[in-house]
PDB file of C-alpha atoms in Angstrom:
ATOM      1  CA  GLN A   1       1.128  -2.925 -79.826  1.00 60.00           C
ATOM      2  CA  VAL A   2      -1.598  -0.968 -81.657  1.00 68.00           C
ATOM      3  CA  HIS A   3      -1.087  -0.773 -85.429  1.00 73.00           C
ATOM      4  CA  GLU A   4      -4.307   0.958 -86.394  1.00 79.00           C
ATOM      5  CA  ALA A   5      -6.998   2.937 -84.587  1.00 76.00           C
ATOM      6  CA  HIS A   6     -10.167   4.792 -85.529  1.00 78.00           C
ATOM      7  CA  LEU A   7     -11.104   8.050 -83.837  1.00 78.00           C
ATOM      8  CA  VAL A   8     -14.609   9.483 -83.972  1.00 80.00           C
ATOM      9  CA  VAL A   9     -15.233  12.980 -82.587  1.00 79.00           C
ATOM     10  CA  TYR A  10     -18.705  14.388 -81.979  1.00 81.00           C
ATOM     11  CA  GLY A  11     -19.196  18.136 -81.582  1.00 77.00           C
ATOM     12  CA  LYS A  12     -21.128  21.128 -82.826  1.00 80.00           C
ATOM     13  CA  ASP A  13     -17.957  22.762 -84.154  1.00 84.00           C
ATOM     14  CA  GLN A  14     -15.583  21.551 -86.821  1.00 82.00           C
ATOM     15  CA  VAL A  15     -12.593  19.671 -85.430  1.00 78.00           C
ATOM     16  CA  SER A  16      -9.198  19.408 -87.064  1.00 77.00           C
ATOM     17  CA  ILE A  17      -6.923  16.530 -86.073  1.00 73.00           C
ATOM     18  CA  THR A  18      -3.253  16.689 -87.020  1.00 72.00           C
ATOM     19  CA  PRO A  19      -0.380  14.249 -86.344  1.00 72.00           C
ATOM     20  CA  GLY A  20       1.851  15.127 -83.402  1.00 66.00           C
ATOM     21  CA  SER A  21       5.632  15.115 -83.588  1.00 62.00           C
ATOM     22  CA  GLY A  22       6.332  14.905 -79.856  1.00 70.00           C
ATOM     23  CA  ASP A  23       7.419  12.048 -77.628  1.00 80.00           C
ATOM     24  CA  ALA A  24       4.394   9.848 -76.897  1.00 84.00           C
ATOM     25  CA  GLU A  25       5.682   8.847 -73.449  1.00 87.00           C
ATOM     26  CA  GLN A  26       6.387  12.474 -72.589  1.00 88.00           C
ATOM     27  CA  THR A  27       2.865  13.462 -73.608  1.00 89.00           C
ATOM     28  CA  LEU A  28       1.356  10.618 -71.595  1.00 91.00           C
ATOM     29  CA  MET A  29       3.352  11.513 -68.491  1.00 95.00           C
ATOM     30  CA  SER A  30       2.312  15.154 -68.749  1.00 93.00           C
ATOM     31  CA  LEU A  31      -1.314  14.010 -68.513  1.00 93.00           C
ATOM     32  CA  ILE A  32      -1.133  11.421 -65.742  1.00 95.00           C
ATOM     33  CA  GLY A  33       1.919  12.599 -63.824  1.00 95.00           C
ATOM     34  CA  PRO A  34       3.315  15.801 -62.331  1.00 95.00           C
ATOM     35  CA  ALA A  35       3.830  18.463 -64.984  1.00 94.00           C
ATOM     36  CA  LYS A  36       4.890  22.085 -65.244  1.00 93.00           C
ATOM     37  CA  HIS A  37       3.765  24.360 -68.080  1.00 91.00           C
ATOM     38  CA  GLY A  38       2.378  21.296 -69.865  1.00 88.00           C
ATOM     39  CA  GLN A  39       5.694  19.413 -69.738  1.00 92.00           C
ATOM     40  CA  ALA A  40       6.172  16.220 -67.743  1.00 95.00           C
ATOM     41  CA  CYS A  41       8.604  16.562 -64.846  1.00 96.00           C
ATOM     42  CA  HIS A  42      11.487  14.105 -64.747  1.00 96.00           C
ATOM     43  CA  THR A  43      12.731  15.029 -61.276  1.00 97.00           C
ATOM     44  CA  VAL A  44       9.993  15.059 -58.637  1.00 97.00           C
ATOM     45  CA  SER A  45       9.377  14.941 -54.898  1.00 97.00           C
ATOM     46  CA  PHE A  46       6.873  12.532 -53.354  1.00 98.00           C
ATOM     47  CA  PRO A  47       5.555  13.819 -49.990  1.00 96.00           C
ATOM     48  CA  GLY A  48       7.051  11.763 -47.186  1.00 96.00           C
ATOM     49  CA  LEU A  49       9.258   9.752 -49.567  1.00 97.00           C
ATOM     50  CA  GLY A  50      11.636  12.322 -51.029  1.00 97.00           C
ATOM     51  CA  LEU A  51      13.422  12.697 -54.360  1.00 98.00           C
ATOM     52  CA  PHE A  52      12.468  10.512 -57.357  1.00 98.00           C
ATOM     53  CA  SER A  53      13.469  10.488 -61.023  1.00 97.00           C
ATOM     54  CA  MET A  54      11.578   9.216 -64.068  1.00 97.00           C
ATOM     55  CA  ASP A  55      12.891   6.002 -65.625  1.00 97.00           C
ATOM     56  CA  LYS A  56      11.650   5.279 -69.147  1.00 94.00           C
ATOM     57  CA  SER A  57      13.532   1.968 -69.228  1.00 95.00           C
ATOM     58  CA  GLN A  58      11.421   0.500 -66.414  1.00 96.00           C
ATOM     59  CA  LEU A  59       7.840   0.380 -67.639  1.00 96.00           C
ATOM     60  CA  VAL A  60       4.727  -0.862 -65.863  1.00 96.00           C
ATOM     61  CA  ASN A  61       1.770  -1.359 -68.193  1.00 91.00           C
ATOM     62  CA  GLY A  62       3.638   0.668 -70.803  1.00 93.00           C
ATOM     63  CA  VAL A  63       4.066   3.666 -68.500  1.00 96.00           C
ATOM     64  CA  PRO A  64       7.447   4.950 -67.207  1.00 96.00           C
ATOM     65  CA  THR A  65       8.091   4.652 -63.488  1.00 98.00           C
ATOM     66  CA  PHE A  66       9.655   6.979 -60.921  1.00 98.00           C
ATOM     67  CA  TRP A  67      12.538   5.725 -58.778  1.00 98.00           C
ATOM     68  CA  GLY A  68      13.758   6.969 -55.410  1.00 98.00           C
ATOM     69  CA  HIS A  69      17.219   8.527 -55.367  1.00 97.00           C
ATOM     70  CA  ASP A  70      18.574   5.579 -53.393  1.00 96.00           C
ATOM     71  CA  GLY A  71      17.072   3.041 -55.809  1.00 96.00           C
ATOM     72  CA  GLU A  72      15.212   1.236 -53.037  1.00 96.00           C
ATOM     73  CA  ILE A  73      11.668   2.326 -53.850  1.00 98.00           C
ATOM     74  CA  PHE A  74       9.696   3.095 -56.993  1.00 98.00           C
ATOM     75  CA  ALA A  75       6.328   4.533 -57.965  1.00 98.00           C
ATOM     76  CA  TYR A  76       4.116   3.262 -60.771  1.00 98.00           C
ATOM     77  CA  TRP A  77       0.841   4.379 -62.352  1.00 97.00           C
ATOM     78  CA  ALA A  78      -2.133   2.322 -61.179  1.00 97.00           C
ATOM     79  CA  THR A  79      -4.601   2.559 -64.042  1.00 93.00           C
ATOM     80  CA  ARG A  80      -7.694   1.447 -62.138  1.00 93.00           C
ATOM     81  CA  SER A  81      -7.411   4.005 -59.353  1.00 95.00           C
ATOM     82  CA  GLY A  82      -5.752   6.760 -61.358  1.00 95.00           C
ATOM     83  CA  GLU A  83      -3.066   7.134 -58.702  1.00 97.00           C
ATOM     84  CA  TRP A  84       0.666   6.611 -58.308  1.00 98.00           C
ATOM     85  CA  TYR A  85       1.530   3.675 -56.050  1.00 98.00           C
ATOM     86  CA  ALA A  86       4.876   3.544 -54.235  1.00 98.00           C
ATOM     87  CA  ILE A  87       6.446   0.294 -53.085  1.00 98.00           C
ATOM     88  CA  THR A  88       9.888  -1.228 -52.505  1.00 97.00           C
ATOM     89  CA  LYS A  89      11.899  -2.481 -55.485  1.00 97.00           C
ATOM     90  CA  ALA A  90      11.475  -6.084 -54.254  1.00 97.00           C
ATOM     91  CA  LYS A  91       7.921  -5.990 -55.626  1.00 98.00           C
ATOM     92  CA  LEU A  92       8.880  -4.810 -59.126  1.00 97.00           C
ATOM     93  CA  ASN A  93       8.452  -8.160 -60.874  1.00 97.00           C
ATOM     94  CA  LYS A  94       5.109  -8.791 -59.159  1.00 97.00           C
ATOM     95  CA  VAL A  95       3.875  -5.348 -60.161  1.00 97.00           C
ATOM     96  CA  LYS A  96       5.003  -5.932 -63.754  1.00 96.00           C
ATOM     97  CA  ALA A  97       3.072  -9.224 -63.674  1.00 96.00           C
ATOM     98  CA  GLY A  98      -0.117  -7.303 -62.913  1.00 95.00           C
ATOM     99  CA  GLU A  99      -0.288  -7.402 -59.118  1.00 96.00           C
ATOM    100  CA  LEU A 100      -1.099  -4.216 -57.189  1.00 97.00           C
ATOM    101  CA  TRP A 101       1.244  -3.412 -54.316  1.00 97.00           C
ATOM    102  CA  SER A 102       1.697  -0.156 -52.422  1.00 97.00           C
ATOM    103  CA  SER A 103       3.007   1.292 -49.193  1.00 97.00           C
ATOM    104  CA  LYS A 104       1.683   4.742 -50.106  1.00 97.00           C
ATOM    105  CA  LYS A 105      -0.622   6.152 -52.786  1.00 98.00           C
ATOM    106  CA  PHE A 106      -0.460   9.590 -54.420  1.00 98.00           C
ATOM    107  CA  SER A 107      -2.623  11.675 -56.706  1.00 97.00           C
ATOM    108  CA  LYS A 108      -0.668  13.409 -59.462  1.00 95.00           C
ATOM    109  CA  ASP A 109      -1.454  16.792 -57.911  1.00 96.00           C
ATOM    110  CA  SER A 110       0.210  15.817 -54.641  1.00 97.00           C
ATOM    111  CA  ILE A 111       3.559  15.132 -56.346  1.00 97.00           C
ATOM    112  CA  VAL A 112       5.867  18.158 -56.574  1.00 96.00           C
ATOM    113  CA  CYS A 113       7.919  18.954 -59.672  1.00 96.00           C
ATOM    114  CA  GLY A 114      11.592  19.386 -58.851  1.00 96.00           C
ATOM    115  CA  CYS A 115      13.461  19.033 -55.578  1.00 97.00           C
ATOM    116  CA  GLN A 116      12.566  19.936 -52.040  1.00 96.00           C
ATOM    117  CA  ASP A 117      13.790  18.887 -48.620  1.00 97.00           C
ATOM    118  CA  ASP A 118      11.240  16.916 -46.663  1.00 96.00           C
ATOM    119  CA  PRO A 119       9.851  19.116 -43.852  1.00 95.00           C
ATOM    120  CA  LYS A 120      10.045  16.167 -41.453  1.00 94.00           C
ATOM    121  CA  GLY A 121      13.613  15.313 -42.374  1.00 96.00           C
ATOM    122  CA  VAL A 122      15.047  11.880 -43.108  1.00 96.00           C
ATOM    123  CA  GLY A 123      12.507   9.071 -43.000  1.00 93.00           C
ATOM    124  CA  GLY A 124      13.051   5.509 -41.855  1.00 88.00           C
ATOM    125  CA  PHE A 125      14.447   6.254 -38.407  1.00 88.00           C
ATOM    126  CA  SER A 126      12.812   5.924 -35.019  1.00 87.00           C
ATOM    127  CA  THR A 127      13.373   9.585 -34.157  1.00 86.00           C
ATOM    128  CA  GLU A 128      13.284  12.865 -36.074  1.00 91.00           C
ATOM    129  CA  LEU A 129      16.388  13.827 -37.997  1.00 95.00           C
ATOM    130  CA  HIS A 130      15.997  17.175 -39.758  1.00 96.00           C
ATOM    131  CA  CYS A 131      17.756  18.153 -42.954  1.00 96.00           C
ATOM    132  CA  ASN A 132      19.898  20.709 -41.117  1.00 96.00           C
ATOM    133  CA  GLN A 133      21.398  17.839 -39.086  1.00 96.00           C
ATOM    134  CA  VAL A 134      22.956  15.760 -41.858  1.00 95.00           C
ATOM    135  CA  LYS A 135      25.793  17.823 -43.290  1.00 93.00           C
ATOM    136  CA  GLY A 136      29.224  18.989 -42.197  1.00 91.00           C
ATOM    137  CA  LYS A 137      29.759  20.080 -38.624  1.00 91.00           C
ATOM    138  CA  ALA A 138      26.011  20.132 -37.981  1.00 93.00           C
ATOM    139  CA  ALA A 139      25.658  16.393 -38.610  1.00 94.00           C
ATOM    140  CA  LYS A 140      24.010  14.792 -35.606  1.00 93.00           C
ATOM    141  CA  TYR A 141      25.201  11.230 -36.248  1.00 92.00           C
ATOM    142  CA  GLY A 142      28.437   9.978 -37.697  1.00 92.00           C
ATOM    143  CA  ASN A 143      26.822   7.427 -40.012  1.00 92.00           C
ATOM    144  CA  VAL A 144      23.867   9.518 -41.223  1.00 94.00           C
ATOM    145  CA  LYS A 145      25.306  12.250 -43.439  1.00 96.00           C
ATOM    146  CA  CYS A 146      24.962  13.579 -46.971  1.00 96.00           C
ATOM    147  CA  GLU A 147      28.240  12.035 -48.077  1.00 95.00           C
ATOM    148  CA  GLY A 148      30.438   9.068 -47.245  1.00 94.00           C
ATOM    149  CA  THR A 149      28.179   7.019 -44.968  1.00 95.00           C
ATOM    150  CA  GLU A 150      26.068   3.880 -45.260  1.00 94.00           C
ATOM    151  CA  HIS A 151      22.867   5.954 -45.255  1.00 95.00           C
ATOM    152  CA  SER A 152      24.003   8.788 -47.540  1.00 96.00           C
ATOM    153  CA  LYS A 153      21.756   7.874 -50.477  1.00 97.00           C
ATOM    154  CA  LEU A 154      18.760   7.730 -48.166  1.00 97.00           C
ATOM    155  CA  VAL A 155      19.715  11.096 -46.664  1.00 97.00           C
ATOM    156  CA  GLN A 156      20.047  12.603 -50.151  1.00 97.00           C
ATOM    157  CA  ARG A 157      16.613  11.266 -51.065  1.00 98.00           C
ATOM    158  CA  PHE A 158      14.943  13.152 -48.225  1.00 97.00           C
ATOM    159  CA  CYS A 159      17.265  16.181 -48.134  1.00 97.00           C
ATOM    160  CA  PRO A 160      18.362  16.770 -51.753  1.00 97.00           C
ATOM    161  CA  MET A 161      18.631  20.548 -51.436  1.00 96.00           C
ATOM    162  CA  ALA A 162      20.571  20.469 -48.166  1.00 96.00           C
ATOM    163  CA  CYS A 163      22.896  17.826 -49.611  1.00 96.00           C
ATOM    164  CA  GLY A 164      23.330  19.568 -52.967  1.00 95.00           C
ATOM    165  CA  VAL A 165      22.228  16.612 -55.099  1.00 96.00           C
ATOM    166  CA  PRO A 166      23.334  17.346 -58.721  1.00 94.00           C
ATOM    167  CA  ALA A 167      19.915  16.395 -60.137  1.00 91.00           C
ATOM    168  CA  CYS A 168      18.483  19.390 -58.301  1.00 91.00           C
ATOM    169  CA  SER A 169      20.690  21.957 -60.024  1.00 83.00           C
ATOM    170  CA  GLY A 170      19.602  21.226 -63.601  1.00 64.00           C
ATOM    171  CA  PRO A 171      16.841  22.873 -65.641  1.00 55.00           C
ATOM    172  CA  GLY A 172      13.271  22.157 -64.646  1.00 47.00           C
ATOM    173  CA  THR A 173      13.936  21.748 -60.950  1.00 47.00           C
ATOM    174  CA  VAL A 174      12.167  23.743 -58.285  1.00 42.00           C
ATOM    175  CA  PRO A 175      14.587  24.582 -55.443  1.00 38.00           C
ATOM    176  CA  THR A 176      13.025  25.270 -52.076  1.00 40.00           C
ATOM    177  CA  ALA A 177      14.419  26.450 -48.787  1.00 40.00           C
ATOM    178  CA  ALA A 178      15.502  23.910 -46.209  1.00 40.00           C
ATOM    179  CA  PRO A 179      13.067  23.379 -43.340  1.00 43.00           C
ATOM    180  CA  LYS A 180      13.522  25.263 -40.103  1.00 46.00           C
ATOM    181  CA  PRO A 181      15.776  23.614 -37.497  1.00 46.00           C
ATOM    182  CA  GLY A 182      14.130  21.211 -35.109  1.00 46.00           C
ATOM    183  CA  PRO A 183      13.883  21.928 -31.406  1.00 47.00           C
ATOM    184  CA  GLY A 184      17.199  22.225 -29.621  1.00 45.00           C
ATOM    185  CA  THR A 185      19.414  22.048 -32.726  1.00 42.00           C
ATOM    186  CA  ASP A 186      20.582  25.676 -32.946  1.00 45.00           C
ATOM    187  CA  SER A 187      23.695  25.057 -30.849  1.00 44.00           C
ATOM    188  CA  GLN A 188      24.897  22.055 -32.875  1.00 47.00           C
ATOM    189  CA  CYS A 189      28.437  22.845 -34.061  1.00 49.00           C
ATOM    190  CA  SER A 190      30.514  19.665 -34.329  1.00 48.00           C
ATOM    191  CA  ASP A 191      30.369  16.125 -35.727  1.00 49.00           C
ATOM    192  CA  ARG A 192      29.075  13.475 -33.331  1.00 49.00           C
ATOM    193  CA  THR A 193      31.365  10.692 -34.468  1.00 51.00           C
ATOM    194  CA  ASP A 194      30.759   8.773 -31.269  1.00 51.00           C
ATOM    195  CA  LYS A 195      27.162   8.080 -32.221  1.00 53.00           C
ATOM    196  CA  SER A 196      25.537   6.035 -34.953  1.00 56.00           C
ATOM    197  CA  PHE A 197      21.983   5.268 -35.920  1.00 52.00           C
ATOM    198  CA  LYS A 198      20.057   2.310 -37.277  1.00 58.00           C
ATOM    199  CA  LEU A 199      17.043   2.281 -39.573  1.00 57.00           C
ATOM    200  CA  ALA A 200      13.776   1.451 -37.912  1.00 54.00           C
ATOM    201  CA  ASN A 201      12.637  -2.096 -38.601  1.00 47.00           C
ATOM    202  CA  SER A 202       9.530  -1.560 -40.722  1.00 45.00           C
ATOM    203  CA  GLU A 203       7.947  -3.496 -43.586  1.00 45.00           C
ATOM    204  CA  GLU A 204       6.770  -1.498 -46.600  1.00 42.00           C
TER     205      GLU A 204
END
């Protein structure tokens, strides 16, 4: 913890420095993370990973982290590279100990403020599953739906708008239209309860 600091500013014009009354973490996140109108975004979308929310209780190097809607993956600020690294929650303690782990890396400009459905649909499966195939009568598989299935949290992470995730209806979110239906899905009109799906076996 820093108790005292000295700041020296060089410039041809007179500079006035005044104490700030804002949240230090909020100010920091607005500089290194996704922001809108100068304000740090708490609900964001990582391309290819889906919906994440800021967690100020889980810090890495003093910086808040972002956590996937299903709680299985998180993103932290990597100081050396100036990027956000995403990795599974199993690596949290190692990351906090100073190790660098990542399955994907993101610049702050690539992270979107608010919610949006992933154009490629739900990730983690061996075949494409679009966001218009996970709800109600249009659901393609009985165990991969927005609500009431073993994969619902994962589905909500990738398709928050289609699933109506509550975090996407609050202030500061950026709703976007659901992606266009995938090939051959226009005639889908009933639940396929006779089919189920398994996550692809991949190591992050």
